[in-house]
Amino acid sequence: MSQIIDGKKISAEIKEEVKRNVSEWKAKGFGVCLAVVQVGRDPASCVYVRNKKKACEYTGIASRSYELSEDADQETVLSCIRALNEDPQVNGILVQLPLPPHLNEQEIIAAISPQKDVDGFHVQNAGALTVGLPGFVSCTPAGVIELLKRSGIALSGKECVVVGRSNIVGKPLALLLLQENATVTVCHSRTKNIREVTSRADILVAAVGKPNMIDDTYLKEGAVVIDVGIHRREDGSMCGDVDFEKALPHTSAITPVPGGVGPMTIAMLIKNCLKAAQIQKMQEDRAQHTS
């Protein structure tokens, strides 16, 4: 019988750990603060921002919101980020994506201080991951690795296939799996005979952005299946990139949608916020010691 990997339960465990650590940090006289910059009022973004604020509140992390109008220009957004970079009270900066189409997303992400880039999107953090140096890792891929490890699923020596090559999920996840000594293949829209490739996978991660694309015909019997996708059907219900009902009987473990990968993204974000505060304090102490 397949193991249903409970992302809600595992994310709750991580939040409890962060809450405990934040409490200890505060007892030493230090706070943790996340600043969220949102441009416009995209309904999905509003839900995500609200959930992030709730997670911060629960764990004792202070959160600040900077809600800019839909027609805010590039310089307005960059000016806001520069001010937050300079604010010693702010440990983490998050720009809610997607941004309105008139804005240059890459330039805005590049403006965030790498030391405060708790989303792990800055090119410096992406580069650090590539060469195995310390840095902030994108929250969704980091969450996938935590889900697997905390579910007792071994990664070393396993054949892993990631379907999707985005900068936010597919590419960083492939690198994280390589760090865990897995053998990794990345599939994408130009991959030939994709079912042939995915059916070799001991662990299959679907991050392709197509509802119910991955069914039982893509799977090796007994595979572990991680579904990163999330889509809203016309009736309001949610589904992922995996056809859960068809895939379930052929898996040894699988994440549901909702309740699988989704909750992990926010859990890893607040974990990154605490890490940012701790690193910044160490850097501050080092600077004072050498001055």
Coordinates of N, CA and C in Angstrom, one line a residue, residues 71-162:
D71 N 0.4 49.7 -11.1 CA 1.1 50.5 -12.1 C 2.4 51.1 -11.5
A72 N 2.9 50.6 -10.4 CA 4.2 51.1 -9.9 C 5.3 50.9 -10.9
D73 N 6.2 51.9 -11.1 CA 7.2 51.7 -12.1 C 8.4 51.0 -11.5
Q74 N 9.4 50.7 -12.4 CA 10.6 49.9 -12.0 C 11.3 50.6 -10.9
E75 N 11.5 51.9 -11.0 CA 12.3 52.6 -10.0 C 11.7 52.6 -8.6
T76 N 10.3 52.7 -8.6 CA 9.6 52.7 -7.3 C 9.9 51.3 -6.6
V77 N 9.8 50.2 -7.3 CA 10.0 48.9 -6.7 C 11.5 48.8 -6.3
L78 N 12.4 49.2 -7.2 CA 13.8 49.1 -6.8 C 14.2 50.0 -5.6
S79 N 13.6 51.2 -5.5 CA 13.8 52.1 -4.4 C 13.4 51.4 -3.1
C80 N 12.2 50.7 -3.1 CA 11.7 50.0 -2.0 C 12.7 48.9 -1.5
I81 N 13.2 48.2 -2.5 CA 14.1 47.1 -2.2 C 15.5 47.6 -1.6
R82 N 16.0 48.7 -2.2 CA 17.2 49.3 -1.7 C 17.1 49.8 -0.3
A83 N 15.9 50.3 0.1 CA 15.7 50.8 1.5 C 15.7 49.6 2.4
L84 N 15.1 48.5 2.0 CA 15.0 47.3 2.8 C 16.4 46.6 3.0
N85 N 17.2 46.7 1.9 CA 18.6 46.2 2.0 C 19.4 46.9 3.0
E86 N 19.1 48.2 3.2 CA 19.9 49.0 4.1 C 19.3 49.0 5.5
D87 N 18.1 48.4 5.7 CA 17.5 48.4 7.0 C 18.0 47.3 7.9
P88 N 18.8 47.6 8.9 CA 19.3 46.5 9.7 C 18.3 45.7 10.5
Q89 N 17.1 46.2 10.6 CA 16.0 45.4 11.3 C 15.4 44.4 10.4
V90 N 15.6 44.5 9.1 CA 15.0 43.5 8.1 C 16.0 42.4 7.8
N91 N 15.7 41.2 8.1 CA 16.6 40.0 7.8 C 16.3 39.4 6.5
G92 N 15.1 39.3 6.1 CA 14.7 38.7 4.8 C 13.8 39.5 3.9
I93 N 14.1 39.5 2.6 CA 13.2 40.3 1.7 C 12.7 39.3 0.6
L94 N 11.4 39.4 0.4 CA 10.7 38.5 -0.5 C 9.9 39.4 -1.5
V95 N 10.1 39.3 -2.8 CA 9.2 40.0 -3.7 C 8.3 39.0 -4.3
Q96 N 7.0 39.2 -4.0 CA 6.0 38.2 -4.5 C 5.9 38.2 -6.0
L97 N 6.0 37.0 -6.6 CA 5.9 36.8 -8.0 C 4.5 36.1 -8.3
P98 N 4.0 36.3 -9.5 CA 4.6 37.1 -10.6 C 4.4 38.6 -10.5
L99 N 5.2 39.4 -11.1 CA 5.1 40.8 -11.1 C 4.3 41.2 -12.4
P100 N 3.7 42.4 -12.3 CA 3.0 42.9 -13.6 C 4.0 42.9 -14.7
P101 N 3.5 42.7 -16.0 CA 4.3 42.5 -17.1 C 5.2 43.7 -17.5
H102 N 4.9 44.9 -17.1 CA 5.7 46.0 -17.4 C 7.0 46.1 -16.6
L103 N 7.1 45.3 -15.6 CA 8.3 45.3 -14.7 C 9.3 44.3 -15.2
N104 N 10.6 44.6 -15.0 CA 11.7 43.7 -15.3 C 12.0 42.9 -14.0
E105 N 11.5 41.6 -14.1 CA 11.6 40.7 -12.9 C 13.0 40.4 -12.5
Q106 N 13.8 40.1 -13.5 CA 15.2 39.8 -13.3 C 16.0 40.9 -12.6
E107 N 15.8 42.1 -13.0 CA 16.5 43.2 -12.4 C 16.0 43.4 -11.0
I108 N 14.7 43.2 -10.7 CA 14.2 43.4 -9.4 C 14.8 42.4 -8.4
I109 N 14.8 41.1 -8.9 CA 15.4 40.0 -8.0 C 16.8 40.3 -7.8
A110 N 17.5 40.7 -8.8 CA 19.0 41.0 -8.7 C 19.3 42.1 -7.7
A111 N 18.3 43.0 -7.5 CA 18.5 44.2 -6.6 C 18.4 43.7 -5.1
I112 N 17.9 42.6 -4.8 CA 17.8 42.1 -3.4 C 19.2 41.7 -3.0
S113 N 19.5 42.1 -1.8 CA 20.8 41.7 -1.2 C 20.8 40.2 -1.1
P114 N 21.9 39.5 -1.6 CA 21.9 38.0 -1.5 C 21.8 37.5 -0.1
Q115 N 22.3 38.3 0.9 CA 22.2 37.9 2.3 C 20.8 38.0 2.8
K116 N 19.9 38.7 2.1 CA 18.5 38.8 2.5 C 17.5 38.1 1.6
D117 N 18.1 37.4 0.6 CA 17.3 36.7 -0.5 C 16.8 35.4 0.0
V118 N 15.8 35.4 0.9 CA 15.3 34.2 1.5 C 14.5 33.3 0.5
D119 N 14.1 33.8 -0.6 CA 13.5 33.0 -1.7 C 14.5 32.2 -2.4
G120 N 15.8 32.6 -2.3 CA 16.9 31.9 -3.0 C 16.9 32.0 -4.5
F121 N 16.4 33.2 -5.0 CA 16.3 33.4 -6.5 C 17.4 34.2 -7.0
H122 N 18.2 34.9 -6.2 CA 19.3 35.8 -6.6 C 20.3 34.9 -7.3
V123 N 20.9 35.5 -8.4 CA 21.9 34.7 -9.2 C 23.1 34.2 -8.3
Q124 N 23.4 35.0 -7.3 CA 24.6 34.6 -6.4 C 24.2 33.4 -5.6
N125 N 23.0 33.3 -5.1 CA 22.5 32.1 -4.4 C 22.4 30.9 -5.3
A126 N 21.8 31.2 -6.5 CA 21.7 30.1 -7.5 C 23.1 29.5 -7.9
G127 N 24.1 30.4 -8.0 CA 25.4 30.0 -8.4 C 26.1 29.2 -7.2
A128 N 25.8 29.7 -6.0 CA 26.4 29.0 -4.8 C 25.8 27.5 -4.8
L129 N 24.6 27.3 -5.1 CA 24.0 26.0 -5.1 C 24.7 25.2 -6.2
T130 N 24.9 25.8 -7.3 CA 25.6 25.0 -8.4 C 26.9 24.4 -8.1
V131 N 27.7 25.2 -7.3 CA 29.0 24.7 -7.0 C 29.1 24.2 -5.6
G132 N 28.0 24.1 -4.9 CA 27.9 23.4 -3.6 C 28.4 24.3 -2.4
L133 N 28.3 25.6 -2.6 CA 28.7 26.6 -1.5 C 27.5 26.9 -0.7
P134 N 27.7 27.4 0.5 CA 26.5 27.9 1.3 C 25.8 29.0 0.7
G135 N 24.5 29.0 0.9 CA 23.6 30.1 0.4 C 22.2 29.8 0.7
F136 N 21.3 30.6 0.2 CA 19.8 30.3 0.3 C 19.3 29.5 -0.9
V137 N 18.6 28.5 -0.6 CA 18.0 27.6 -1.6 C 16.6 27.9 -1.8
S138 N 16.1 27.9 -3.1 CA 14.7 28.1 -3.4 C 13.8 27.2 -2.5
C139 N 12.8 27.8 -2.0 CA 12.0 27.1 -0.9 C 11.3 25.9 -1.3
T140 N 10.7 25.8 -2.5 CA 10.0 24.6 -3.0 C 10.9 23.5 -3.2
P141 N 12.1 23.6 -3.9 CA 13.0 22.5 -4.0 C 13.5 22.0 -2.7
A142 N 13.9 23.0 -1.8 CA 14.3 22.6 -0.4 C 13.3 21.8 0.3
G143 N 12.0 22.2 0.1 CA 10.9 21.6 0.8 C 10.7 20.1 0.3
V144 N 10.9 19.9 -1.0 CA 10.8 18.6 -1.6 C 11.9 17.6 -0.9
I145 N 13.1 18.1 -0.8 CA 14.2 17.3 -0.2 C 13.8 17.0 1.3
E146 N 13.3 18.0 2.0 CA 12.9 17.7 3.4 C 11.8 16.7 3.5
L147 N 10.8 16.8 2.6 CA 9.7 15.8 2.5 C 10.2 14.4 2.3
L148 N 11.1 14.2 1.4 CA 11.7 12.9 1.1 C 12.5 12.4 2.4
K149 N 13.4 13.2 2.9 CA 14.2 12.8 4.0 C 13.4 12.5 5.2
R150 N 12.4 13.3 5.6 CA 11.6 13.1 6.8 C 10.6 12.0 6.6
S151 N 10.4 11.6 5.4 CA 9.5 10.4 5.1 C 10.3 9.1 5.1
G152 N 11.6 9.2 5.3 CA 12.4 8.0 5.4 C 12.8 7.4 4.0
I153 N 12.8 8.3 3.0 CA 13.0 7.8 1.6 C 14.5 8.1 1.3
A154 N 15.3 7.1 1.1 CA 16.7 7.2 0.8 C 16.9 7.8 -0.6
L155 N 17.9 8.7 -0.8 CA 18.1 9.3 -2.1 C 19.4 8.8 -2.7
S156 N 20.4 8.5 -1.9 CA 21.7 8.1 -2.4 C 21.6 6.9 -3.4
G157 N 22.1 7.0 -4.6 CA 22.1 5.9 -5.5 C 20.9 5.7 -6.3
K158 N 19.8 6.5 -5.9 CA 18.5 6.3 -6.6 C 18.5 7.0 -8.0
E159 N 17.7 6.5 -8.9 CA 17.5 7.2 -10.2 C 16.3 8.1 -10.0
C160 N 16.6 9.4 -10.2 CA 15.6 10.4 -10.0 C 15.3 11.2 -11.3
V161 N 14.1 11.4 -11.6 CA 13.7 12.1 -12.8 C 12.9 13.3 -12.4
V162 N 13.3 14.5 -12.8 CA 12.6 15.7 -12.6 C 11.9 16.2 -13.9

